[in-house]
Structures are given as C-alpha cells and as structure tokens.
PDB file of C-alpha atoms in Angstrom:
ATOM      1  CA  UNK A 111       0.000   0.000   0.000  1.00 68.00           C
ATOM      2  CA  UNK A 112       2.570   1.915   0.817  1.00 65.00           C
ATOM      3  CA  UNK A 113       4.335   1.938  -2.544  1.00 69.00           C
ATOM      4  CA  UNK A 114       0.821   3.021  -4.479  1.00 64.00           C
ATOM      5  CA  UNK A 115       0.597   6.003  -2.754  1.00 65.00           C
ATOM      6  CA  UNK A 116       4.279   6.827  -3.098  1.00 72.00           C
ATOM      7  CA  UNK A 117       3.379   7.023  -6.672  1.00 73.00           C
ATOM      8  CA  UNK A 118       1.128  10.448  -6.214  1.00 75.00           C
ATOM      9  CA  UNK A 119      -1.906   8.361  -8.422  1.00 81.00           C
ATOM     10  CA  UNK A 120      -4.817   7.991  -7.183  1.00 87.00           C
ATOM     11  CA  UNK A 121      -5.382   5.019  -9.501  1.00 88.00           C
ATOM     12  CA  UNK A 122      -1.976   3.248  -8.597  1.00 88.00           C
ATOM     13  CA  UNK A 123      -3.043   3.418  -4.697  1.00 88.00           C
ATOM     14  CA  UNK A 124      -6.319   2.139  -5.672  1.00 92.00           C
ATOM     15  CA  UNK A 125      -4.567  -0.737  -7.380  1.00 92.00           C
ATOM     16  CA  UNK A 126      -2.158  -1.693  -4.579  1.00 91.00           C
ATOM     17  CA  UNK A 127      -5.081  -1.171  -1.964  1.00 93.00           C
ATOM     18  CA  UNK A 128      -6.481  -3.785  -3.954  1.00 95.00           C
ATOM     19  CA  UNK A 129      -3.183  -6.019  -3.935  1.00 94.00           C
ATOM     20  CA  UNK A 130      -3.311  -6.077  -0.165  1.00 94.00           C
ATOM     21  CA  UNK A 131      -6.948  -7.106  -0.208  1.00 96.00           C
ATOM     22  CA  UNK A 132      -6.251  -9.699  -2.390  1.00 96.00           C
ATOM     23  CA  UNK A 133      -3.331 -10.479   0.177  1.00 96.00           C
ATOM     24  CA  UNK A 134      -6.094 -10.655   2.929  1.00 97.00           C
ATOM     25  CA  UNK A 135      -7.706 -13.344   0.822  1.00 97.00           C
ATOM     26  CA  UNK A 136      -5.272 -15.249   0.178  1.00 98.00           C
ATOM     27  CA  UNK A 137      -4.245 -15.772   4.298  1.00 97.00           C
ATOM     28  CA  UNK A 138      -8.089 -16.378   4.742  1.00 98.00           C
ATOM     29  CA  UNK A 139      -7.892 -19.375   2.666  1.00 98.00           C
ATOM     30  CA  UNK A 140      -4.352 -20.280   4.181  1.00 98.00           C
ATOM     31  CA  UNK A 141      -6.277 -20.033   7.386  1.00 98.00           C
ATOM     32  CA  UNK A 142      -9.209 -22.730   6.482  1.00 97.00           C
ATOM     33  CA  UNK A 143      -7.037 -24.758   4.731  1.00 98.00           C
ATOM     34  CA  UNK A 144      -4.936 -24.896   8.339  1.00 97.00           C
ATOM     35  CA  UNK A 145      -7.931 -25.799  10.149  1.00 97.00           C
ATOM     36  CA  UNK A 146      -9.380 -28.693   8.179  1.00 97.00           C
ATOM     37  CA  UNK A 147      -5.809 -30.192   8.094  1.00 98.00           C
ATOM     38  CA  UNK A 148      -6.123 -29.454  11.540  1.00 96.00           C
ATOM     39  CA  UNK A 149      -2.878 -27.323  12.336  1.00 97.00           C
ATOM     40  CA  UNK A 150      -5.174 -25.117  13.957  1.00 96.00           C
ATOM     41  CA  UNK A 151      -7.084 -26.909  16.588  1.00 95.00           C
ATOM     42  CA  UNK A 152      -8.444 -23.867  18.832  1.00 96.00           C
ATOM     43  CA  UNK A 153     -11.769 -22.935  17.583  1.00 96.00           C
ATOM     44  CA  UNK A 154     -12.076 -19.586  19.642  1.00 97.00           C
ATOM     45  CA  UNK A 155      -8.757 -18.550  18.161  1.00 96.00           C
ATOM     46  CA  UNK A 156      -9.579 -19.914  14.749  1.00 97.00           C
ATOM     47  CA  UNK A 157     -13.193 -17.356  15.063  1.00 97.00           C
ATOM     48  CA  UNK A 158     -11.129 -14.526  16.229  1.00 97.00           C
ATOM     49  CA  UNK A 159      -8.816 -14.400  13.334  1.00 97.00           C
ATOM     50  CA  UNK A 160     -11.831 -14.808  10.667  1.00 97.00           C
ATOM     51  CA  UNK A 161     -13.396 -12.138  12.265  1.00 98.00           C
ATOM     52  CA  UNK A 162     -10.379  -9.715  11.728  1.00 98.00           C
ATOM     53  CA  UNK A 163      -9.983 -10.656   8.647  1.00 98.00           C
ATOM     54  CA  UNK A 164     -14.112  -9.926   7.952  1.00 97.00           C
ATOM     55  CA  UNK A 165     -13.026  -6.724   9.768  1.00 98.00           C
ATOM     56  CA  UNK A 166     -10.335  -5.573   7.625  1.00 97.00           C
ATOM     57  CA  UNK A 167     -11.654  -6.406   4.717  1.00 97.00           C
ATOM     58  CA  UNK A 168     -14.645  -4.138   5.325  1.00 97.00           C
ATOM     59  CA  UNK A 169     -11.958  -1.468   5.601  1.00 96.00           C
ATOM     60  CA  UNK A 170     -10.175  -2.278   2.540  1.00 96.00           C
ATOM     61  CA  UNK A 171     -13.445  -2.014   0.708  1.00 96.00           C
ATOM     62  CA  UNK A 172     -14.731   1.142   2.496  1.00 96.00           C
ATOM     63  CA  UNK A 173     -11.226   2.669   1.887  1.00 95.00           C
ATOM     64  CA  UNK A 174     -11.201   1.897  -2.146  1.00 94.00           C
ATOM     65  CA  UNK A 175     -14.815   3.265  -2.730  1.00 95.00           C
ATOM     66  CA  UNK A 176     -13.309   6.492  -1.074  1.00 95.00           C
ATOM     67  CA  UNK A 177     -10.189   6.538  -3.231  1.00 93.00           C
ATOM     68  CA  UNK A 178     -12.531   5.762  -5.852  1.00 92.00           C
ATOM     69  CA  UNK A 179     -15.063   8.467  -5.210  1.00 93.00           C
ATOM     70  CA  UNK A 180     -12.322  11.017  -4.731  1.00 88.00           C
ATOM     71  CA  UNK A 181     -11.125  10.630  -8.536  1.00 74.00           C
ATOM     72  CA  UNK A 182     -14.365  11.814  -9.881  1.00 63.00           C
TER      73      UNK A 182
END
C-alpha cells in the first residue's frame, strides 16, 4: 500500500489497496485450509482471526470506494 501512494496516483493506490486485499484473501484461505488439516485446533482462536480478517476487509473495501469516489 505503501508503494501506491508513493506514486502520487490515485489510480496506482487504488490498485495496490487492492493487492493487499487480495493479500487478505489469500491468508483467509491459508487459514481454512490450516484448520481442516487441523494445524489449527483452537476454535475460539480460529473465530477470532476470521473475524479480523471480515473486519479488515470491510476497511479495505470502504477505503477503495473512497479513493474511488475522490477521482471523480
């Protein structure tokens, strides 16, 4: 994220924005995939972590419809 807005574009930050969303989804599935092998074994903890990840994606989103309202 940090390297899209170094590039003073609005669309390039929108693009890495999406990158680390994409990111998010990626350890999401890493994440179930753990579980139902059974690395992970704490349910609570397993909840809590899909939860965050719900949570931040919600941000991600909120924060590109912003970026992408602020171009027009």
């Amino acid at each position: 994220m940090a390297e899209g807005y170094g590039r003073s574009s609005t669309q390039s930050y929108i693009h890495f924005v999406s990158i680390s969303r994409g990111s998010l989804f990626e350890l999401e599935t890493q994440l179930i995939v753990a579980k139902r092998l059974k690395f992970i074994k704490n349910e609570t903890l397993f909840s809590e972590l899909m939860n965050q990840i719900t949570e931040e994606s919600k941000m991600l989103n909120s924060f590109i419809n912003k970026l992408e309202s602020s171009k027009q």
